[in-house]
Amino acid sequence: MSRILLGVTGGIAAYKACELTRLLVKRDHEVIPLVTPGAQRFVAEETFLALARRPKSEDVYEHLTRADLLVVAPCTANTLAKLASGIADNVLTEAALAHRGPILVAPAMNPRMWANAATRANVEMLVARGVELVGPDEGEMAEGEWGVGRMAEPEEIAARVAQLLAPGALAGRRVLVTAGGTREPLDSVRYLGNRSSGRMGVALAEEARRRGADVILLAANLAIPAPHGVETIPTPTAEAMRDAALALPDVDVLLLAAAVADYRPAEALAAKRPKDDHGWTVELAPTDDIARLLGRQKREGQLLVAFGAEHGDEGRERKRTMLDTKNADLVVYNDVGRTDIGFDAADNEVVLMTRDGDRPVGKSSKQSVAAAILDEVERLLQKQW
């Protein structure tokens, strides 16, 4: 049984924290509710105490007790800013400053508040410190707007809690993750590239680290910060990523999530090509297939996960052949013909392909998809034993 500090802040989503409390207690956790004054405008503290099966404590320092995990759900924009700035003006924010363990935050706010530059900066600051985020999800808000800002569902938060408190299943494993999109120079200014943001690869690196792995991230032009606690090597081009991947020894799991350019300009100009009224014909040469190269030298016991982006069912069948052509153990297929998932989107929807068959993973956050992928990786590793 783990001891969990559950912070509830002042948003309409506070009612969802009641169900989260029930789920955590059902899983035999000791839950200490920390209900802010703002949250009590929506749900009384007594409700959480009853669901947590705890009497009203006479200990004025109960929020400073040792705990295995601090969860803040919902976390308003205001509390998010306080956590980032170290403000301690209520029992929850005081607990956050004193807590010496993992922190899981489930943001919930208006979509425009979530998109605001100040909120984005606060999120980046917290993530850089190792704070885990679950959600927010996209949907209709209480005020009638539609967008990203809904608190993740209690079941998803409870599942994330279980993952954070579970023993590190990948402890002792060395995991290589590639992320982002490579850019192949045309001249000193222009490049041939793609729309990959690196979110999927970063989520995989974070999840592998959380499961105890020693993670190395090969980062190609990420649109988001590299994860906290992960060794990151910049690899802006396909050639740089190839050289770094082949040079790393003793890797147990290869998660090749980067969108590596299939072609590069045959000749890149050293200076900027001046604009004129004439056309510019560029000859493209194929880049080295990093997954195939790593598959050829794959040693016994090593696991290779290849990612395939294509359009529709026909593309899905083409990507299944990567199990053989790349000597992959797992192929993760996502349909980039859709705009709501995949490239530069917060969510993803994939199909996990192994020689045992296919398993679809429904549309959810890239963090949730990363967890599903690493669940399959763990299954394949155990199968090898």
XYZ file of C-alpha atoms in Angstrom:
385
model
C 0.000 0.000 0.000
C 1.283 3.464 -0.920
C 0.544 6.781 0.730
C -0.767 9.379 -1.722
C -1.294 13.082 -1.149
C -4.243 14.046 -3.349
C -4.460 17.761 -4.032
C -7.799 19.075 -5.302
C -7.946 22.652 -6.606
C -10.751 25.057 -7.447
C -12.200 24.063 -10.782
C -15.475 22.495 -11.872
C -13.511 19.282 -12.527
C -13.140 18.914 -8.743
C -16.147 16.600 -8.835
C -14.082 14.126 -10.902
C -11.559 13.952 -8.059
C -14.231 12.195 -5.987
C -14.159 9.241 -8.383
C -10.355 9.351 -8.453
C -10.283 9.155 -4.653
C -12.571 6.122 -4.752
C -10.422 4.379 -7.374
C -7.222 4.959 -5.397
C -8.747 3.677 -2.168
C -10.133 0.648 -4.022
C -6.542 -0.144 -5.051
C -5.546 -0.158 -1.354
C -3.730 3.173 -1.317
C -3.803 5.438 1.706
C -5.164 8.717 0.374
C -4.718 12.019 2.200
C -6.967 14.645 0.567
C -5.584 18.190 0.402
C -8.568 20.286 -0.626
C -7.910 23.951 -1.340
C -10.426 26.642 -0.345
C -11.233 27.149 -4.026
C -12.061 23.460 -4.451
C -14.407 23.555 -1.460
C -16.628 25.958 -3.401
C -17.445 22.961 -5.612
C -17.059 19.879 -3.362
C -16.889 19.859 0.427
C -13.750 18.544 2.089
C -15.901 16.130 4.083
C -16.822 14.348 0.840
C -13.185 13.539 0.127
C -12.517 12.496 3.716
C -15.459 10.103 3.563
C -14.352 8.629 0.230
C -10.766 8.326 1.517
C -12.137 6.678 4.697
C -10.243 9.120 6.867
C -11.444 11.006 9.926
C -10.925 14.743 10.202
C -7.328 14.972 11.375
C -6.262 17.067 14.320
C -2.694 17.092 12.987
C -2.119 20.569 11.554
C 0.931 19.252 9.698
C -0.680 16.226 8.059
C -0.041 17.728 4.615
C 3.696 17.653 5.365
C 3.736 13.920 6.078
C 5.981 11.630 4.069
C 4.216 10.277 0.985
C 5.061 8.070 -1.976
C 3.316 10.308 -4.501
C 1.690 13.732 -4.768
C -1.223 13.959 -7.201
C -2.887 17.262 -8.120
C -6.208 16.647 -9.875
C -7.631 18.912 -11.068
C -4.791 21.397 -11.289
C -5.980 24.868 -12.268
C -3.857 27.380 -14.177
C -3.470 29.302 -10.910
C -2.119 26.318 -8.985
C 0.064 25.334 -11.933
C 1.676 28.773 -11.756
C 2.129 28.459 -7.991
C 3.807 25.071 -8.342
C 6.167 26.452 -10.995
C 7.025 29.525 -8.900
C 7.306 27.770 -5.526
C 4.478 29.743 -3.916
C 3.226 28.096 -0.705
C -0.016 29.761 0.350
C -2.259 26.767 1.137
C -1.967 23.176 2.362
C -1.488 21.827 -1.159
C 1.253 24.191 -2.320
C 3.016 23.821 1.040
C 2.887 20.050 0.602
C 4.306 20.360 -2.921
C 7.342 22.262 -1.669
C 7.972 19.771 1.127
C 7.315 16.624 -0.919
C 10.395 14.591 -1.859
C 8.982 12.132 -4.358
C 7.233 11.927 -7.732
C 4.509 14.448 -8.572
C 1.642 13.832 -10.993
C -0.391 16.798 -12.212
C -3.688 16.651 -14.119
C -4.281 20.148 -15.575
C -7.836 21.399 -16.082
C -8.646 24.850 -17.444
C -10.147 26.843 -20.301
C -8.455 26.015 -23.655
C -7.251 29.608 -24.093
C -5.717 29.538 -20.620
C -3.957 26.247 -21.454
C -2.607 27.739 -24.706
C -1.413 30.962 -23.049
C 2.337 31.531 -23.214
C 2.560 31.926 -19.423
C 0.921 28.541 -18.872
C 3.152 26.902 -21.486
C 6.221 28.331 -19.728
C 4.985 27.025 -16.364
C 4.415 23.569 -17.838
C 7.881 23.515 -19.377
C 9.410 24.546 -16.047
C 7.604 21.794 -14.140
C 8.408 19.126 -16.729
C 12.077 20.153 -16.629
C 11.984 19.443 -12.876
C 10.608 15.966 -13.457
C 6.925 16.624 -12.741
C 4.677 14.198 -14.657
C 1.600 15.467 -16.512
C -1.481 13.492 -17.483
C -3.766 15.311 -19.902
C -5.383 17.675 -20.445
C -7.788 16.120 -22.928
C -9.697 17.703 -25.783
C -13.438 18.133 -25.460
C -16.308 20.387 -24.498
C -15.700 22.568 -21.462
C -18.158 23.553 -18.731
C -18.467 27.035 -20.238
C -19.382 25.568 -23.628
C -16.062 26.032 -25.440
C -14.343 23.156 -27.226
C -10.619 22.568 -27.041
C -7.747 21.122 -25.039
C -8.225 21.724 -21.336
C -10.459 19.000 -19.908
C -9.036 17.082 -16.957
C -8.015 13.539 -17.845
C -10.562 10.945 -16.803
C -10.133 9.457 -13.289
C -9.456 5.983 -14.719
C -6.554 7.342 -16.812
C -5.112 9.202 -13.820
C -5.444 6.127 -11.595
C -3.681 4.034 -14.238
C -0.869 6.583 -14.369
C -0.608 6.473 -10.578
C -0.250 2.691 -10.762
C 2.537 3.053 -13.308
C 4.394 5.641 -11.236
C 4.221 3.513 -8.091
C 5.074 0.219 -9.777
C 8.620 -1.142 -9.490
C 10.755 -0.160 -12.460
C 10.195 -2.998 -14.897
C 13.021 -1.751 -17.148
C 15.555 -1.237 -14.360
C 18.993 -2.267 -15.563
C 18.010 -1.904 -19.219
C 19.627 0.569 -21.609
C 17.085 2.102 -23.979
C 17.788 4.166 -27.095
C 15.013 6.461 -28.328
C 15.060 8.514 -31.506
C 12.700 11.493 -31.732
C 11.829 14.438 -33.942
C 12.279 15.054 -37.635
C 15.627 15.284 -39.397
C 16.423 18.266 -41.621
C 18.599 17.756 -44.681
C 20.370 20.971 -45.805
C 19.713 22.425 -49.244
C 22.027 25.357 -48.580
C 23.198 27.240 -45.494
C 19.606 28.425 -44.787
C 17.084 26.047 -46.376
C 16.436 22.406 -45.643
C 14.310 19.413 -46.619
C 12.313 18.272 -43.583
C 8.997 17.104 -42.190
C 6.379 18.100 -39.591
C 7.432 15.789 -36.758
C 7.538 17.594 -33.401
C 9.231 14.823 -31.421
C 6.351 14.536 -28.932
C 5.956 10.782 -29.383
C 9.653 10.070 -28.939
C 9.910 12.355 -25.922
C 6.903 10.602 -24.344
C 8.617 7.245 -24.927
C 11.858 8.480 -23.369
C 9.988 9.815 -20.327
C 8.034 6.590 -19.899
C 11.123 4.385 -20.259
C 12.958 6.501 -17.682
C 10.009 6.265 -15.334
C 10.163 2.477 -15.632
C 13.758 2.517 -14.454
C 15.647 2.354 -17.753
C 18.880 4.153 -18.560
C 17.637 6.211 -21.503
C 19.562 7.885 -24.316
C 17.597 10.203 -26.616
C 18.774 11.057 -30.124
C 16.952 14.339 -30.713
C 16.290 15.723 -34.178
C 15.005 19.309 -34.039
C 12.522 18.827 -31.209
C 9.621 21.285 -30.926
C 9.351 20.565 -27.194
C 11.963 20.316 -24.411
C 13.900 17.103 -23.961
C 12.728 15.137 -20.924
C 14.203 15.560 -17.477
C 16.764 12.958 -16.418
C 17.474 11.650 -19.924
C 20.825 11.863 -21.716
C 20.111 13.785 -24.928
C 22.305 13.875 -28.027
C 21.387 16.379 -30.789
C 21.200 14.616 -34.167
C 19.758 17.168 -36.608
C 20.314 15.187 -39.838
C 19.798 11.594 -40.917
C 23.569 11.149 -41.155
C 24.146 12.452 -37.628
C 21.419 10.199 -36.246
C 22.782 7.183 -38.113
C 26.313 7.723 -36.809
C 25.147 8.229 -33.211
C 22.823 5.210 -33.260
C 25.477 2.875 -34.670
C 28.098 4.113 -32.204
C 26.116 3.414 -29.025
C 27.084 0.096 -27.430
C 25.130 -2.259 -25.164
C 21.644 -1.019 -25.966
C 18.870 -3.430 -24.942
C 15.871 -1.725 -26.551
C 15.788 0.466 -29.676
C 12.722 2.716 -29.990
C 13.036 4.365 -33.395
C 10.289 6.984 -33.269
C 12.065 9.734 -35.235
C 10.809 10.769 -38.666
C 14.078 10.342 -40.549
C 14.152 11.900 -44.009
C 14.090 9.243 -46.729
C 15.961 11.560 -49.112
C 18.520 14.340 -48.894
C 19.811 16.790 -51.494
C 22.601 15.114 -53.440
C 24.653 18.286 -53.013
C 24.128 20.926 -50.340
C 25.347 24.436 -51.074
C 27.777 25.898 -48.541
C 26.182 29.367 -48.797
C 22.649 30.617 -49.341
C 21.424 30.337 -52.902
C 20.219 33.792 -53.967
C 16.623 34.030 -55.081
C 16.123 34.745 -58.786
C 13.465 34.317 -61.459
C 14.643 30.855 -62.494
C 13.578 27.473 -61.221
C 15.748 25.374 -58.938
C 16.107 21.721 -59.780
C 17.344 19.677 -56.853
C 18.539 16.083 -57.187
C 17.645 13.934 -54.191
C 19.654 10.962 -52.983
C 18.329 8.300 -50.569
C 19.499 8.438 -46.980
C 20.672 5.353 -45.140
C 17.857 3.326 -43.569
C 18.787 3.506 -39.874
C 16.265 0.882 -38.786
C 17.537 -1.571 -41.399
C 21.163 -0.980 -40.421
C 20.386 -1.527 -36.748
C 18.295 -4.568 -37.603
C 21.185 -6.158 -39.479
C 23.515 -5.844 -36.503
C 20.896 -6.677 -33.873
C 22.324 -9.006 -31.268
C 20.544 -11.796 -29.451
C 18.249 -10.475 -26.749
C 18.097 -6.981 -28.251
C 14.656 -5.582 -29.093
C 14.046 -3.299 -32.073
C 10.873 -1.212 -32.321
C 10.331 0.491 -35.677
C 7.764 3.222 -36.295
C 5.905 3.485 -39.566
C 3.871 6.485 -40.745
C 1.616 5.893 -43.737
C -1.870 6.540 -45.107
C -4.769 4.146 -44.530
C -5.033 0.355 -44.583
C -2.820 -0.051 -47.645
C -0.015 1.786 -45.883
C -0.608 -0.314 -42.782
C 0.043 -3.502 -44.732
C 3.227 -2.036 -46.198
C 4.488 -1.203 -42.725
C 3.807 -4.740 -41.479
C 6.577 -5.940 -43.821
C 9.042 -4.005 -41.632
C 8.988 -6.946 -39.224
C 11.034 -8.753 -41.874
C 12.736 -6.024 -43.902
C 14.005 -4.203 -40.778
C 14.298 -7.326 -38.574
C 11.977 -5.528 -36.147
C 10.312 -7.164 -33.161
C 7.536 -4.577 -33.025
C 6.228 -2.123 -35.601
C 4.178 0.872 -34.444
C 1.940 2.071 -37.265
C 0.164 5.415 -37.259
C -1.984 6.891 -39.989
C -0.574 10.309 -40.912
C -3.418 10.852 -43.332
C -5.382 12.175 -40.346
C -4.822 15.645 -38.901
C -6.044 14.896 -35.360
C -3.283 12.404 -34.560
C 0.361 11.815 -35.391
C 2.580 14.613 -36.656
C 2.607 17.671 -34.402
C -0.581 16.614 -32.578
C -1.074 16.056 -28.847
C -2.799 12.698 -29.425
C -2.006 9.567 -31.333
C -3.724 6.370 -32.416
C -1.543 3.436 -33.417
C -1.514 -0.249 -34.260
C 1.106 -2.420 -32.554
C 2.259 -5.099 -34.986
C 4.205 -8.170 -33.908
C 4.582 -11.639 -35.356
C 1.814 -12.688 -32.968
C -0.669 -10.301 -34.598
C -1.900 -6.724 -34.424
C -3.189 -4.788 -31.426
C -4.842 -1.383 -31.919
C -4.301 1.383 -29.364
C -7.200 3.846 -29.481
C -6.840 7.597 -29.729
C -5.354 9.030 -26.546
C -2.523 11.254 -25.371
C 0.935 10.421 -26.627
C 1.923 9.722 -23.015
C -0.762 7.025 -22.824
C 0.283 5.606 -26.194
C 3.909 5.525 -25.008
C 2.831 3.536 -21.951
C 0.983 1.027 -24.165
C 4.034 0.646 -26.423
C 6.329 0.017 -23.468
C 3.843 -2.471 -22.006
C 4.257 -4.410 -25.260
C 8.042 -4.019 -25.091
C 8.024 -5.506 -21.586
C 5.866 -8.406 -22.815
C 8.291 -9.124 -25.650
C 11.295 -8.960 -23.313
C 9.652 -11.439 -20.942
C 8.834 -13.697 -23.881
C 12.555 -13.779 -24.748
C 13.328 -15.078 -21.281
